[in-house]
Short mmCIF file of C-alpha atoms in Angstrom, two decimals:
data_model
loop_
_atom_site.label_atom_id
_atom_site.label_comp_id
_atom_site.label_asym_id
_atom_site.label_seq_id
_atom_site.Cartn_x
_atom_site.Cartn_y
_atom_site.Cartn_z
CA UNK A 155 106.23 110.18 89.08
CA UNK A 156 109.68 108.88 88.21
CA UNK A 157 110.35 105.18 88.64
CA UNK A 158 113.93 106.04 89.57
CA UNK A 159 115.56 109.34 90.40
CA UNK A 160 119.12 110.14 91.44
CA UNK A 161 120.09 113.69 92.39
CA UNK A 162 123.79 114.57 92.72
CA UNK A 163 124.28 111.10 94.14
CA UNK A 164 127.62 109.85 95.48
CA UNK A 165 127.62 106.09 96.02
CA UNK A 166 129.98 103.60 97.59
CA UNK A 167 130.72 101.14 100.38
CA UNK A 168 131.71 101.76 104.00
CA UNK A 169 132.46 105.45 103.50
CA UNK A 170 134.49 104.84 100.33
CA UNK A 171 132.89 106.59 97.34
CA UNK A 172 132.98 104.57 94.09
CA UNK A 173 130.72 106.71 91.91
CA UNK A 174 129.71 110.37 92.14
CA UNK A 175 127.90 113.18 90.33
CA UNK A 176 125.02 110.99 89.20
CA UNK A 177 121.85 112.75 88.06
CA UNK A 178 119.21 110.56 86.50
CA UNK A 179 115.45 110.44 86.09
CA UNK A 180 113.75 107.40 84.63
CA UNK A 181 110.06 107.45 83.72
CA UNK A 182 107.81 104.35 83.76
CA UNK A 183 108.38 102.18 80.69
CA UNK A 184 111.82 103.66 79.92
CA UNK A 185 114.94 101.54 79.49
CA UNK A 186 118.22 102.86 80.92
CA UNK A 187 121.56 101.29 80.00
CA UNK A 188 124.50 101.80 82.38
CA UNK A 189 127.67 101.77 80.28
CA UNK A 190 131.28 102.01 81.38
CA UNK A 191 134.47 100.00 81.92
CA UNK A 192 134.96 97.44 84.69
CA UNK A 193 134.97 99.15 88.09
CA UNK A 194 133.12 102.16 86.69
CA UNK A 195 130.39 101.89 89.34
CA UNK A 196 127.61 100.26 87.29
CA UNK A 197 126.90 97.55 89.86
CA UNK A 198 127.30 100.07 92.67
CA UNK A 199 124.57 102.25 91.18
CA UNK A 200 122.22 99.27 90.93
CA UNK A 201 123.09 98.13 94.46
CA UNK A 202 122.49 101.59 95.88
CA UNK A 203 118.91 101.43 94.63
CA UNK A 204 118.21 98.19 96.52
CA UNK A 205 120.09 99.29 99.62
CA UNK A 206 123.18 97.14 99.18
CA UNK A 207 125.48 100.13 98.61
CA UNK A 208 125.62 103.39 100.55
CA UNK A 209 124.36 106.73 99.36
CA UNK A 210 127.14 109.01 100.69
CA UNK A 211 125.65 112.23 99.32
CA UNK A 212 122.67 113.35 97.29
CA UNK A 213 119.63 111.11 97.00
CA UNK A 214 118.42 107.92 95.35
CA UNK A 215 114.66 107.51 95.09
CA UNK A 216 112.76 104.50 93.78
CA UNK A 217 109.17 104.05 94.97
CA UNK A 218 109.16 100.29 94.21
CA UNK A 219 108.32 97.49 94.20
CA UNK A 220 111.75 96.75 92.77
CA UNK A 221 112.80 93.62 90.92
CA UNK A 222 116.50 92.80 91.16
CA UNK A 223 118.39 90.37 88.94
CA UNK A 224 121.88 89.69 90.36
CA UNK A 225 124.74 88.39 88.25
CA UNK A 226 123.75 84.71 88.06
CA UNK A 227 127.28 83.57 88.90
CA UNK A 228 126.92 85.16 92.35
CA UNK A 229 124.14 82.91 93.64
CA UNK A 230 124.77 79.56 95.32
CA UNK A 231 124.43 77.00 92.53
CA UNK A 232 124.82 73.97 94.76
CA UNK A 233 121.71 74.94 96.68
CA UNK A 234 118.87 72.42 96.82
CA UNK A 235 116.10 74.45 95.14
CA UNK A 236 114.16 73.92 91.93
CA UNK A 237 113.74 76.57 89.22
CA UNK A 238 110.13 77.02 90.36
CA UNK A 239 111.18 77.57 93.98
CA UNK A 240 113.65 80.24 92.88
CA UNK A 241 110.91 82.08 90.97
CA UNK A 242 108.57 81.77 93.98
CA UNK A 243 111.14 83.63 96.09
CA UNK A 244 110.09 86.72 94.14
CA UNK A 245 106.62 86.30 95.69
CA UNK A 246 107.72 85.76 99.30
CA UNK A 247 107.31 89.39 100.35
CA UNK A 248 103.77 89.43 99.01
CA UNK A 249 102.97 86.11 100.65
CA UNK A 250 104.25 87.45 103.97
CA UNK A 251 105.42 85.49 107.00
CA UNK A 252 102.26 83.63 107.97
CA UNK A 253 100.43 82.50 104.85
CA UNK A 254 101.63 79.29 103.21
CA UNK A 255 102.58 79.38 99.53
CA UNK A 256 99.31 78.90 97.65
CA UNK A 257 98.26 77.55 94.29
CA UNK A 258 97.79 81.07 92.91
CA UNK A 259 101.41 81.96 93.81
CA UNK A 260 102.60 78.77 92.13
CA UNK A 261 100.60 79.61 89.02
CA UNK A 262 102.07 83.11 88.82
CA UNK A 263 105.56 81.60 89.10
CA UNK A 264 104.81 78.98 86.43
CA UNK A 265 103.47 81.67 84.10
CA UNK A 266 106.64 83.70 84.59
CA UNK A 267 108.75 80.62 83.80
CA UNK A 268 106.67 80.07 80.66
CA UNK A 269 107.30 83.70 79.70
CA UNK A 270 111.07 83.10 79.71
CA UNK A 271 110.59 79.79 77.87
CA UNK A 272 111.40 77.48 80.77
CA UNK A 273 107.99 76.04 81.73
CA UNK A 274 109.31 72.51 81.09
CA UNK A 275 112.22 72.97 83.51
CA UNK A 276 110.15 74.12 86.52
CA UNK A 277 110.99 71.08 88.64
CA UNK A 278 114.66 70.88 87.66
CA UNK A 279 117.26 71.90 90.19
CA UNK A 280 118.41 75.48 89.61
CA UNK A 281 122.09 74.52 89.71
CA UNK A 282 121.62 71.98 86.91
CA UNK A 283 120.44 74.60 84.40
CA UNK A 284 122.82 76.31 81.95
CA UNK A 285 124.13 79.81 82.71
CA UNK A 286 121.64 81.38 80.31
CA UNK A 287 118.73 79.39 81.71
CA UNK A 288 119.68 80.35 85.27
CA UNK A 289 119.68 83.99 84.21
CA UNK A 290 116.21 83.55 82.70
CA UNK A 291 114.95 82.01 85.95
CA UNK A 292 116.31 85.01 87.90
CA UNK A 293 114.54 87.37 85.47
CA UNK A 294 111.31 85.44 86.02
CA UNK A 295 111.86 85.75 89.79
CA UNK A 296 112.16 89.53 89.47
CA UNK A 297 109.03 89.73 87.30
CA UNK A 298 106.68 87.91 89.72
CA UNK A 299 107.14 90.74 92.21
CA UNK A 300 105.27 92.91 89.66
CA UNK A 301 108.03 95.54 89.86
CA UNK A 302 107.72 99.17 88.84
CA UNK A 303 111.47 99.17 88.43
CA UNK A 304 113.53 96.24 87.21
CA UNK A 305 117.30 96.24 87.82
CA UNK A 306 119.56 93.85 85.90
CA UNK A 307 123.27 93.60 86.69
CA UNK A 308 125.19 92.42 83.59
CA UNK A 309 122.37 90.07 82.56
CA UNK A 310 124.07 88.94 79.36
CA UNK A 311 127.45 87.89 80.74
CA UNK A 312 128.14 84.27 79.74
CA UNK A 313 124.63 83.94 78.32
CA UNK A 314 123.95 82.15 75.02
CA UNK A 315 122.13 83.89 72.14
CA UNK A 316 118.92 81.94 72.76
CA UNK A 317 118.69 83.04 76.39
CA UNK A 318 119.71 86.58 75.50
CA UNK A 319 116.90 86.88 72.97
CA UNK A 320 114.41 85.37 75.42
CA UNK A 321 115.42 87.90 78.11
CA UNK A 322 115.30 90.84 75.68
CA UNK A 323 111.82 89.80 74.51
CA UNK A 324 110.54 89.65 78.10
CA UNK A 325 112.13 92.99 78.98
CA UNK A 326 110.55 94.65 75.96
CA UNK A 327 107.12 93.36 77.02
CA UNK A 328 107.68 94.53 80.62
CA UNK A 329 108.70 98.00 79.42
CA UNK A 330 105.60 98.15 77.21
CA UNK A 331 103.58 97.42 80.37
CA UNK A 332 105.13 100.44 82.08
CA UNK A 333 107.99 98.82 84.00
CA UNK A 334 111.10 100.99 84.06
CA UNK A 335 114.25 98.97 83.37
CA UNK A 336 117.89 99.52 84.29
CA UNK A 337 120.53 97.28 82.66
CA UNK A 338 124.26 97.44 83.24
CA UNK A 339 126.14 96.19 80.20
CA UNK A 340 129.42 96.18 78.31
CA UNK A 341 127.59 95.74 75.03
CA UNK A 342 127.40 99.13 73.32
CA UNK A 343 125.39 97.79 70.36
CA UNK A 344 122.78 96.48 72.73
CA UNK A 345 122.62 99.81 74.56
CA UNK A 346 122.26 101.63 71.27
CA UNK A 347 119.47 99.41 69.95
CA UNK A 348 117.40 98.80 73.09
CA UNK A 349 117.87 101.69 75.52
CA UNK A 350 115.93 104.95 75.66
CA UNK A 351 118.58 106.44 77.92
CA UNK A 352 122.26 105.76 78.44
CA UNK A 353 124.29 106.72 81.48
CA UNK A 354 128.01 106.75 80.75
CA UNK A 355 129.94 106.01 83.93
CA UNK A 356 133.51 105.80 85.11
CA UNK A 357 133.86 106.88 88.72
CA UNK A 358 131.46 109.67 87.92
CA UNK A 359 128.70 110.19 85.40
CA UNK A 360 130.29 111.48 82.17
CA UNK A 361 127.04 111.81 80.26
CA UNK A 362 123.39 110.85 80.40
CA UNK A 363 120.74 111.04 77.70
CA UNK A 364 119.52 109.27 74.60
CA UNK A 365 122.03 106.86 72.96
CA UNK A 366 122.56 109.17 69.98
CA UNK A 367 123.93 111.95 72.18
CA UNK A 368 125.81 109.83 74.73
CA UNK A 369 127.41 106.97 72.79
CA UNK A 370 129.54 109.35 70.74
CA UNK A 371 133.24 108.65 70.05
CA UNK A 372 134.27 111.72 72.03
CA UNK A 373 132.29 110.89 75.20
CA UNK A 374 133.17 107.19 75.03
CA UNK A 375 136.86 108.05 74.80
CA UNK A 376 136.46 110.24 77.88
CA UNK A 377 134.69 107.55 79.89
CA UNK A 378 136.89 104.66 78.80
CA UNK A 379 140.12 106.69 78.93
CA UNK A 380 140.84 106.35 75.21
CA UNK A 381 140.68 102.56 75.27
CA UNK A 382 137.58 102.18 73.15
CA UNK A 383 137.41 101.82 69.38
CA UNK A 384 134.17 102.14 67.49
CA UNK B 201 114.56 53.43 128.74
CA UNK B 202 111.24 54.60 127.32
CA UNK B 203 112.00 58.12 128.54
CA UNK B 204 115.39 58.03 126.84
CA UNK B 205 113.76 56.92 123.60
CA UNK B 206 111.10 59.65 123.84
CA UNK B 207 113.79 62.28 124.38
CA UNK B 208 115.81 61.04 121.41
CA UNK B 209 112.75 60.95 119.13
CA UNK B 210 111.88 64.51 120.18
CA UNK B 211 115.43 65.57 119.41
CA UNK B 212 115.20 63.84 116.03
CA UNK B 213 112.05 65.81 115.21
CA UNK B 214 113.86 69.06 116.13
CA UNK B 215 117.35 68.39 114.80
CA UNK B 216 116.24 66.89 111.48
CA UNK B 217 114.64 70.08 110.09
CA UNK B 218 117.12 72.45 111.74
CA UNK B 219 120.12 70.46 110.46
CA UNK B 220 118.92 70.99 106.89
CA UNK B 221 119.11 74.77 107.36
CA UNK B 222 122.44 74.47 109.18
CA UNK B 223 123.72 72.50 106.21
CA UNK B 224 122.27 74.78 103.52
CA UNK B 225 123.45 77.92 105.28
CA UNK B 226 126.86 76.33 105.95
CA UNK B 227 126.45 77.02 109.64
CA UNK B 228 128.28 73.89 110.78
CA UNK B 229 130.85 76.21 112.33
CA UNK B 230 128.16 78.04 114.31
CA UNK B 231 126.88 74.72 115.64
CA UNK B 232 130.41 73.79 116.62
CA UNK B 233 131.01 77.20 118.19
CA UNK B 234 127.84 76.93 120.25
CA UNK B 235 128.98 73.70 121.82
CA UNK B 236 132.14 75.46 122.99
CA UNK B 237 130.32 78.39 124.53
CA UNK B 238 127.31 76.55 125.91
CA UNK B 239 129.70 74.33 127.88
CA UNK B 240 130.81 77.03 130.37
CA UNK B 241 127.15 78.11 130.59
CA UNK B 242 126.20 74.58 131.56
CA UNK B 243 128.99 74.41 134.14
CA UNK B 244 128.19 77.79 135.69
CA UNK B 245 124.48 76.94 135.75
CA UNK B 246 125.29 73.65 137.50
CA UNK B 247 127.58 75.29 140.09
CA UNK B 248 124.96 77.86 141.02
CA UNK B 249 121.70 76.05 140.58
CA UNK B 250 122.47 72.33 140.50
CA UNK B 251 120.83 70.16 137.86
CA UNK B 252 118.04 72.66 137.21
CA UNK B 253 120.54 75.50 136.75
CA UNK B 254 122.07 73.67 133.79
CA UNK B 255 119.13 74.53 131.58
CA UNK B 256 119.17 78.24 132.39
CA UNK B 257 122.97 78.42 132.12
CA UNK B 258 122.89 76.75 128.72
CA UNK B 259 120.05 78.97 127.55
CA UNK B 260 121.83 82.19 128.58
CA UNK B 261 125.14 81.10 127.05
CA UNK B 262 123.41 79.91 123.88
CA UNK B 263 121.53 83.16 123.29
CA UNK B 264 124.61 85.30 124.05
CA UNK B 265 126.61 83.23 121.57
CA UNK B 266 123.94 83.58 118.89
CA UNK B 267 124.09 87.37 119.22
CA UNK B 268 127.89 87.41 119.45
CA UNK B 269 128.36 85.23 116.38
CA UNK B 270 125.96 87.35 114.33
CA UNK B 271 128.02 90.43 115.21
CA UNK B 272 131.41 88.72 114.72
CA UNK B 273 130.21 87.48 111.34
CA UNK B 274 130.58 91.06 110.12
CA UNK B 275 134.33 90.98 110.79
CA UNK B 276 136.70 90.09 107.96
CA UNK B 277 138.68 87.54 110.01
CA UNK B 278 137.40 84.60 112.04
CA UNK B 279 140.52 84.46 114.24
CA UNK B 280 138.83 86.59 116.92
CA UNK B 281 135.88 84.20 116.95
CA UNK B 282 138.17 81.19 117.29
CA UNK B 283 140.11 82.74 120.19
CA UNK B 284 136.89 83.63 121.99
CA UNK B 285 135.48 80.12 121.60
CA UNK B 286 138.60 78.36 122.80
CA UNK B 287 138.84 80.59 125.86
CA UNK B 288 135.15 80.04 126.69
CA UNK B 289 135.72 76.30 126.55
CA UNK B 290 138.79 76.62 128.76
CA UNK B 291 136.78 78.63 131.31
CA UNK B 292 134.27 75.78 131.42
CA UNK B 293 136.97 73.16 132.01
CA UNK B 294 138.68 75.32 134.66
CA UNK B 295 135.40 75.78 136.54
CA UNK B 296 134.44 72.13 136.44
CA UNK B 297 137.92 71.02 137.52
CA UNK B 298 137.41 72.72 140.90
CA UNK B 299 134.82 70.13 141.80
CA UNK B 300 135.67 66.84 143.47
CA UNK B 301 133.53 64.78 141.12
CA UNK B 302 135.53 66.33 138.26
CA UNK B 303 135.67 63.43 135.78
CA UNK B 304 132.11 62.23 136.02
CA UNK B 305 130.78 65.81 135.86
CA UNK B 306 132.90 66.59 132.83
CA UNK B 307 131.73 63.43 131.08
CA UNK B 308 128.10 64.28 131.80
CA UNK B 309 128.41 67.82 130.44
CA UNK B 310 130.33 66.83 127.35
CA UNK B 311 128.55 63.60 126.44
CA UNK B 312 125.20 63.81 128.19
CA UNK B 313 123.19 61.39 130.31
CA UNK B 314 120.44 60.17 128.08
CA UNK B 315 119.55 57.14 130.24
CA UNK B 316 118.77 59.24 133.31
CA UNK B 317 116.65 61.82 131.49
CA UNK B 318 113.74 62.97 133.64
CA UNK B 319 110.14 63.69 132.71
CA UNK B 320 110.65 67.42 133.28
CA UNK B 321 113.62 67.41 130.89
CA UNK B 322 111.43 65.77 128.27
CA UNK B 323 108.81 68.47 128.76
CA UNK B 324 111.49 71.17 128.42
CA UNK B 325 112.75 69.58 125.22
CA UNK B 326 109.20 69.38 123.87
CA UNK B 327 108.50 73.04 124.66
CA UNK B 328 111.76 74.17 123.06
CA UNK B 329 110.97 71.88 120.12
CA UNK B 330 107.62 73.55 119.52
CA UNK B 331 109.24 77.01 119.68
CA UNK B 332 112.06 75.97 117.33
CA UNK B 333 109.83 74.25 114.77
CA UNK B 334 107.25 77.06 114.80
CA UNK B 335 109.85 79.76 114.20
CA UNK B 336 111.48 77.61 111.54
CA UNK B 337 108.11 77.22 109.80
CA UNK B 338 107.51 80.98 109.90
CA UNK B 339 111.00 82.02 108.85
CA UNK B 340 111.81 79.03 106.62
CA UNK B 341 111.06 80.73 103.32
CA UNK B 342 113.05 83.83 104.23
CA UNK B 343 116.00 81.68 105.44
CA UNK B 344 115.88 79.81 102.14
CA UNK B 345 115.90 83.04 100.13
CA UNK B 346 118.67 84.61 102.23
CA UNK B 347 120.83 81.50 102.02
CA UNK B 348 120.40 81.11 98.29
CA UNK B 349 120.94 84.74 97.34
CA UNK B 350 121.68 87.26 100.15
CA UNK B 351 121.76 90.23 97.78
CA UNK B 352 118.44 89.25 96.23
CA UNK B 353 116.86 88.82 99.66
CA UNK B 354 118.12 92.21 100.79
CA UNK B 355 116.82 93.75 97.57
CA UNK B 356 113.42 92.17 98.23
CA UNK B 357 113.36 94.01 101.56
CA UNK B 358 114.52 91.35 104.03
CA UNK B 359 116.84 92.46 106.85
CA UNK B 360 119.60 89.93 106.30
CA UNK B 361 121.35 90.55 109.66
CA UNK B 362 118.08 89.95 111.52
CA UNK B 363 117.46 86.72 109.62
CA UNK B 364 121.00 85.59 110.52
CA UNK B 365 120.41 86.34 114.19
CA UNK B 366 117.07 84.55 114.09
CA UNK B 367 118.55 81.36 112.63
CA UNK B 368 121.52 81.50 115.04
CA UNK B 369 119.08 81.75 117.95
CA UNK B 370 117.17 78.74 116.61
CA UNK B 371 120.40 76.73 116.45
CA UNK B 372 121.27 77.89 119.98
CA UNK B 373 117.88 76.71 121.27
CA UNK B 374 118.44 73.30 119.68
CA UNK B 375 121.82 73.01 121.37
CA UNK B 376 120.19 73.94 124.67
CA UNK B 377 117.42 71.40 124.15
CA UNK B 378 119.83 68.60 123.32
CA UNK B 379 122.69 69.40 125.66
CA UNK B 380 121.63 67.42 128.73
CA UNK B 381 120.69 64.32 126.77
CA UNK B 382 123.63 64.03 124.38
CA UNK B 383 126.11 66.55 125.81
CA UNK B 384 127.72 69.59 124.26
CA UNK B 385 130.12 67.72 122.00
CA UNK B 386 127.72 65.24 120.45
CA UNK B 387 124.98 67.76 119.78
CA UNK B 388 127.06 69.10 116.89
CA UNK B 389 126.80 65.70 115.28
CA UNK B 390 123.00 65.84 115.53
CA UNK B 391 123.01 69.26 113.84
CA UNK B 392 125.45 68.44 111.05
CA UNK B 393 125.39 64.77 110.10
CA UNK B 394 121.64 64.13 109.41
CA UNK B 395 121.34 66.80 106.72
CA UNK B 396 124.71 65.94 105.19
CA UNK B 397 123.55 62.33 104.88
CA UNK B 398 120.11 63.37 103.57
CA UNK B 399 121.73 65.55 100.91
CA UNK B 400 123.34 62.40 99.50
CA UNK B 401 119.89 60.96 98.86
CA UNK B 402 117.92 63.98 97.65
CA UNK B 403 118.42 67.54 96.42
CA UNK B 404 115.08 68.92 97.61
CA UNK B 405 114.50 70.71 100.87
CA UNK B 406 111.35 68.98 102.17
CA UNK B 407 112.54 65.43 101.36
CA UNK B 408 115.89 66.36 102.95
CA UNK B 409 114.06 67.30 106.15
CA UNK B 410 112.10 64.03 106.12
CA UNK B 411 115.19 61.90 105.50
CA UNK B 412 117.27 63.77 108.09
CA UNK B 413 114.56 63.36 110.74
CA UNK B 414 114.01 59.68 109.93
CA UNK B 415 117.76 58.99 110.03
CA UNK B 416 118.14 60.65 113.42
CA UNK B 417 115.12 58.83 114.82
CA UNK B 418 116.39 55.51 113.44
CA UNK B 419 119.89 56.08 114.80
CA UNK B 420 118.38 57.10 118.17
CA UNK B 421 116.36 53.91 118.44
CA UNK B 422 119.14 51.61 117.26
CA UNK B 423 121.79 53.40 119.29
CA UNK B 424 119.83 53.01 122.52
CA UNK B 425 119.16 49.36 121.77
CA UNK B 426 122.80 48.69 120.93
CA UNK B 427 124.24 50.36 124.02
CA UNK B 428 121.62 48.60 126.17
CA UNK B 429 122.38 45.16 124.70
CA UNK B 430 126.11 45.76 124.85
CA UNK B 431 126.07 46.69 128.52
CA UNK B 432 123.38 44.29 129.81
CA UNK B 433 124.13 41.20 127.73
CA UNK B 434 127.85 41.61 127.12
CA UNK B 435 129.04 43.78 129.99
CA UNK B 436 130.51 46.42 127.65
CA UNK B 437 130.03 50.04 128.57
CA UNK B 438 128.95 51.99 125.50
CA UNK B 439 127.62 55.54 125.91
CA UNK B 440 124.18 55.65 124.31
CA UNK B 441 124.72 59.09 122.85
CA UNK B 442 127.96 58.11 121.17
CA UNK B 443 126.30 54.97 119.80
CA UNK B 444 123.61 57.19 118.28
CA UNK B 445 126.16 59.48 116.72
CA UNK B 446 128.30 56.64 115.43
CA UNK B 447 125.23 55.12 113.76
CA UNK B 448 124.45 58.47 112.11
CA UNK B 449 127.99 58.71 110.82
CA UNK B 450 127.79 55.09 109.63
CA UNK B 451 124.60 55.96 107.72
CA UNK B 452 126.41 58.87 106.12
CA UNK B 453 129.32 56.66 105.09
CA UNK B 454 126.99 54.02 103.65
CA UNK B 455 125.15 56.66 101.59
CA UNK B 456 128.34 58.37 100.42
CA UNK B 457 129.06 56.17 97.38
CA UNK B 458 125.49 56.56 96.08
CA UNK B 459 125.25 58.20 92.66
CA UNK B 460 123.48 61.20 94.13
CA UNK B 461 121.29 63.62 92.26
CA UNK B 462 123.56 66.34 90.96
CA UNK B 463 125.55 66.48 94.17
CA UNK B 464 128.55 68.00 92.55
CA UNK B 465 128.56 70.85 90.18
CA UNK B 466 131.20 69.26 87.96
CA UNK B 467 128.67 66.60 86.98
CA UNK B 468 126.53 69.31 85.46
CA UNK B 469 128.61 71.31 83.00
#
């Protein structure tokens, strides 16, 4: 069964379609890179999977559980929570309404922080971490939900090389464990080297398939409107 | 006097934890709005049912406001909300002005009568307190998640609009619980100042709740004592509720210059 499947999907907000003609199927363990210029609909596609954008036509299917990593700049950085508490949020749905947060939940969260190399910062306030470290915490939060599908919205924006490598290492391990991964990115080299599939977007899906057949000069020129140089 | 103190300590136990969520969720405006809309509810309740109608009137107005604000929150502009609130307040004033005991009634509704609090009012406050604290304990984690990262919470499967309504109802219940003791105007202070002051001391949620509750309880005790001493020993009339609030604000001002733990983002870099 596919971890994510879009059939002739048209996506948008409040009746306004941002992205259309999307056909995609992602198997467990596969990595999909969403590539396209700003405003192409990359975030919209990701948001439609978690129910934050509308599916105007066609269908979007993801059996879940889904892990979602928002752009780290979009979360409240002044908020009084520690890195560990942020990671624990990923467990809240499993914990449910009635049961208090237990030692086992805490251990899972600590392990996830260790995985992204931040075990020592567990008690530090989230807002005091660097941009890259915050992004790693949000990745850890997504991982503790044991997702079948992991969605990352521009995870490498404003992220230092150290954090980027840490995130890539964790993602590779998750994919090896059978988690399907969707990453939106501007970085074509990264898409080429790490993705099994690339979806080339700009208002509609221009191409989808392995990097070798999608990241071609011709298709990129189409999607970027001639603004890209290779 | 003992009854007044009991009521204030109960309110401290309720307002301390709730104020932390009001602060974190930046709901100070909702708290303020509720005082405007609960006021006509209080007046109408009083006109129809006397002193016991006040509670029901406040409860109905509070719950309606909680629902209304959750819906209006979806609108792009807050002008409609502001117009609605002002007109509700005006309705309250217009209604109360038809009574002969206009000034003393108005004062009681706006600033409360903590010294004449009855045993049944204390019981009502306690019952509401248990409801408020229990639902805060159940929903606390979800409120935290939703406040910190609404998109993440929605992605995790939480219904954000329902969580918003839930927290607004909790705030409404607190306003209802506190309204007869401290009045509609001063209850905002109890919902906003304790957490703001606590945030100056700590950046963690549980310690913030403890500090906010302790501050409110301390200000309640001192405020009662001060207004009592002022009026009995020195013949000055000081409203107890305003003394409590002024002490809370004083605590906030004293804590303000503290080098707080990462209060501002520009300290971080």
